[in-house]
Amino acid sequence: MSRLNRWWLLLAVTGPLTLAGCDSAPPPLEFGTAQPSGPKLAARPAANGSLPLAQWPNACEVLSDTEIRAVLPQASDLARDPVKVTIINFNPLSESAPGTTGDVPAGGCEFRFGLPSSYESEHNSSVKVTFTAIADPELVERNYAEDLADARKRAGEGTYKKEFRDLGTSLGTDGCFLPDVSDGPTCHQGPYQFEVGGMSTADGVGEYPASKRNWSEKVLTQVVRTLGPRMR
């Protein structure tokens, strides 16, 4: 066999192998568990009052990269986008004190990152944390109870019924519920009421709509378990 023929034979054998390597599947998605490591969120609202908005925590600082990767070890290219939250007076027994209602520029935060996927995407996943009240724990508990009752009622209304879940204290907070099993939890702990949401199109989360339920069960609940112990 001539040297030229041997060269073409080598290309014919190795070419398909090279192409197959380019199409290799991403690694399986790994899910971890909550490992709280950040500082305590030590809000001290006045008795029967709300915390002044100027003292609210920056939501983009309440989850560290380390805490996110404890839940999702393969998270990469983490980014944070603040979300404005508008707070109104929810205490029907008194007028709101000056500085306790209005806009909080970073009352919420969307944490964006990438996870292994067959399709290239820098940020194909997210977790969103939103504070909805920071006040005297008794006021927060009462507000949470009203939201819980309202979510339970709305789950049974309309054409498409929702699978409401009262999670009680199972996530390590004073209370949590899911408006629907595909939604993120709404929770309260001490002086804080907050919501956790997010989504992912990464391989291993599943196809829509199952992916929403899986993300809630495997990721968003672990975020609550990360935050709850730091709110005590």
Coordinates of C-alpha atoms in Angstrom, one line a residue:
M1 CA 0.0 0.0 0.0
S2 CA 1.3 3.4 -1.0
R3 CA 2.0 6.1 1.7
L4 CA -0.9 8.2 0.3
N5 CA -3.4 5.4 0.6
R6 CA -2.3 4.7 4.1
W7 CA -2.9 8.4 5.0
W8 CA -6.5 8.3 3.6
L9 CA -7.2 5.1 5.5
L10 CA -6.0 6.7 8.7
L11 CA -8.4 9.7 8.2
A12 CA -11.3 7.3 7.5
V13 CA -10.7 5.5 10.8
T14 CA -9.9 8.5 13.1
G15 CA -12.4 11.0 11.6
P16 CA -15.6 9.6 13.0
L17 CA -13.9 9.2 16.4
T18 CA -13.0 12.9 16.5
L19 CA -16.6 13.9 15.6
A20 CA -18.0 11.6 18.2
G21 CA -15.8 13.3 20.9
C22 CA -17.3 16.7 20.0
D23 CA -20.9 15.4 20.6
S24 CA -20.1 13.9 24.1
A25 CA -23.0 14.3 26.6
P26 CA -22.6 16.7 29.5
P27 CA -21.9 15.2 32.9
P28 CA -24.9 14.2 35.0
L29 CA -26.4 17.0 37.1
E30 CA -25.4 16.9 40.8
F31 CA -27.7 18.0 43.6
G32 CA -26.2 18.8 47.0
T33 CA -27.7 19.9 50.3
A34 CA -27.9 23.1 52.3
Q35 CA -24.7 24.2 54.1
P36 CA -25.4 27.6 55.7
S37 CA -22.1 29.5 56.1
G38 CA -23.0 33.2 55.7
P39 CA -23.5 35.7 58.5
K40 CA -26.7 36.0 60.6
L41 CA -29.4 38.3 59.2
A42 CA -29.9 40.2 62.5
A43 CA -32.9 42.5 61.8
R44 CA -34.2 44.2 64.9
P45 CA -37.6 45.8 64.1
A46 CA -39.4 47.9 66.7
A47 CA -42.2 46.2 68.7
N48 CA -45.4 46.2 66.6
G49 CA -43.6 47.9 63.8
S50 CA -41.7 47.3 60.5
L51 CA -38.0 47.6 59.9
P52 CA -37.0 50.9 58.2
L53 CA -36.3 50.2 54.6
A54 CA -32.8 51.7 54.8
Q55 CA -31.9 48.8 57.2
W56 CA -33.1 46.0 55.0
P57 CA -30.4 43.5 53.9
N58 CA -29.2 43.6 50.3
A59 CA -30.8 40.4 48.9
C60 CA -27.9 39.9 46.6
E61 CA -25.7 39.4 49.6
V62 CA -27.8 36.8 51.4
L63 CA -26.5 33.8 49.4
S64 CA -22.8 33.3 48.8
D65 CA -21.3 31.5 45.9
T66 CA -20.2 28.8 48.4
E67 CA -23.7 28.3 49.6
I68 CA -25.1 28.1 46.1
R69 CA -22.5 25.5 45.1
A70 CA -23.3 23.4 48.2
V71 CA -26.7 22.9 46.6
L72 CA -25.5 22.8 43.0
P73 CA -21.8 21.9 42.9
Q74 CA -21.5 22.4 39.1
A75 CA -22.9 26.0 39.1
S76 CA -20.6 28.3 37.1
D77 CA -20.4 31.9 36.0
L78 CA -22.5 33.2 38.9
A79 CA -24.1 36.6 38.5
R80 CA -26.5 38.7 40.6
D81 CA -29.3 41.0 39.5
P82 CA -31.0 43.1 42.2
V83 CA -34.8 43.2 42.1
K84 CA -36.8 46.2 43.4
V85 CA -39.5 45.4 46.0
T86 CA -42.3 47.8 46.9
I87 CA -43.4 47.6 50.6
I88 CA -46.7 48.9 51.9
N89 CA -48.0 49.0 55.4
F90 CA -49.5 45.7 56.3
N91 CA -50.3 46.5 60.0
P92 CA -54.0 47.4 60.1
L93 CA -53.8 48.5 63.7
S94 CA -51.5 51.5 63.2
E95 CA -50.1 53.8 60.6
S96 CA -46.7 53.0 59.1
A97 CA -43.8 54.7 60.7
P98 CA -41.8 57.1 58.4
G99 CA -39.3 55.2 56.2
T100 CA -40.9 51.8 56.5
T101 CA -42.9 51.9 53.2
G102 CA -41.8 52.4 49.7
D103 CA -39.2 50.9 47.3
V104 CA -36.3 48.7 48.3
P105 CA -33.9 48.6 45.3
A106 CA -32.3 45.3 46.3
G107 CA -35.2 43.8 48.4
G108 CA -35.0 40.8 46.0
C109 CA -32.2 39.3 43.9
E110 CA -32.0 36.9 41.0
F111 CA -28.9 34.7 41.2
R112 CA -28.1 33.4 37.7
F113 CA -25.6 30.7 36.8
G114 CA -24.8 27.9 34.3
L115 CA -25.2 24.2 34.7
P116 CA -24.2 21.3 32.4
S117 CA -26.3 21.2 29.3
S118 CA -26.2 19.9 25.7
Y119 CA -26.9 23.4 24.5
E120 CA -24.4 26.2 25.3
S121 CA -25.8 28.8 27.6
E122 CA -23.9 30.9 30.1
H123 CA -26.9 31.3 32.4
N124 CA -29.4 28.6 32.0
S125 CA -30.5 28.5 35.6
S126 CA -31.6 30.8 38.4
V127 CA -32.6 31.2 42.0
K128 CA -34.6 34.2 43.1
V129 CA -34.9 35.4 46.7
T130 CA -37.4 38.1 47.6
F131 CA -38.0 39.6 51.0
T132 CA -41.7 40.6 51.3
A133 CA -41.8 41.8 54.9
I134 CA -39.3 42.5 57.7
A135 CA -41.1 43.4 60.9
D136 CA -42.1 42.4 64.4
P137 CA -42.3 38.6 64.3
E138 CA -45.9 38.8 65.5
L139 CA -46.9 41.0 62.6
V140 CA -45.0 38.8 60.2
E141 CA -46.7 35.6 61.5
R142 CA -50.1 37.2 61.1
N143 CA -49.3 38.4 57.6
Y144 CA -48.0 35.0 56.7
A145 CA -51.2 33.3 58.0
E146 CA -53.3 35.5 55.8
D147 CA -51.2 34.7 52.8
L148 CA -51.3 31.0 53.6
A149 CA -55.1 31.1 53.8
D150 CA -55.4 33.0 50.6
A151 CA -53.1 30.6 48.7
R152 CA -55.0 27.6 50.0
K153 CA -58.3 29.2 48.8
R154 CA -57.0 30.2 45.4
A155 CA -55.6 26.7 44.8
G156 CA -59.1 25.3 44.6
E157 CA -60.5 28.0 42.3
G158 CA -60.3 28.5 38.5
T159 CA -60.2 26.0 35.7
Y160 CA -56.8 24.6 36.5
K161 CA -56.5 23.5 40.1
K162 CA -53.2 23.9 41.9
E163 CA -51.5 21.4 44.1
F164 CA -51.2 23.5 47.2
R165 CA -48.8 22.3 49.9
D166 CA -48.6 23.5 53.5
L167 CA -45.0 22.5 54.5
G168 CA -45.3 23.7 58.0
T169 CA -41.9 23.7 59.8
S170 CA -40.4 20.9 57.6
L171 CA -37.8 23.2 56.0
G172 CA -36.5 24.4 59.3
T173 CA -38.4 27.7 59.4
D174 CA -41.4 28.9 61.3
G175 CA -43.5 28.0 58.3
C176 CA -43.5 27.5 54.5
F177 CA -46.1 26.7 51.9
L178 CA -46.1 26.1 48.1
P179 CA -48.9 27.9 46.2
D180 CA -48.4 24.9 43.8
V181 CA -46.0 22.0 43.9
S182 CA -44.3 23.5 40.9
D183 CA -43.8 26.9 42.6
G184 CA -41.1 28.0 45.0
P185 CA -41.8 28.2 48.7
T186 CA -43.2 31.2 50.6
C187 CA -41.8 31.2 54.2
H188 CA -41.4 33.1 57.4
Q189 CA -38.8 33.0 60.1
G190 CA -38.6 35.4 63.0
P191 CA -38.9 39.0 61.6
Y192 CA -38.6 37.9 58.0
Q193 CA -41.1 36.8 55.3
F194 CA -39.6 35.8 52.0
E195 CA -40.2 33.9 48.8
V196 CA -37.8 31.7 46.8
G197 CA -38.2 31.0 43.1
G198 CA -36.2 30.2 40.0
M199 CA -35.9 27.9 37.0
S200 CA -33.5 25.8 35.0
T201 CA -33.3 24.4 31.4
A202 CA -30.2 22.4 32.2
D203 CA -30.0 18.7 31.3
G204 CA -30.9 16.6 34.3
V205 CA -33.7 18.8 35.6
G206 CA -36.2 17.2 33.3
E207 CA -38.6 18.4 30.6
Y208 CA -41.2 21.1 31.2
P209 CA -43.5 21.1 33.2
A210 CA -41.8 18.4 35.4
S211 CA -38.6 20.5 35.5
K212 CA -40.4 23.2 37.6
R213 CA -41.5 20.7 40.2
N214 CA -38.0 19.1 40.3
W215 CA -36.3 22.5 40.6
S216 CA -38.6 23.3 43.5
E217 CA -38.1 20.0 45.3
K218 CA -34.3 19.6 44.8
V219 CA -33.0 23.2 44.8
L220 CA -35.4 25.8 46.1
T221 CA -36.2 23.9 49.3
Q222 CA -32.5 23.7 49.9
V223 CA -32.1 27.4 49.5
V224 CA -34.8 27.9 52.3
R225 CA -32.8 25.5 54.5
T226 CA -29.7 27.6 53.8
L227 CA -31.4 30.9 54.7
G228 CA -33.6 29.8 57.7
P229 CA -30.9 29.0 60.2
R230 CA -29.3 32.4 59.5
M231 CA -32.5 34.3 60.4
R232 CA -32.6 33.2 64.0

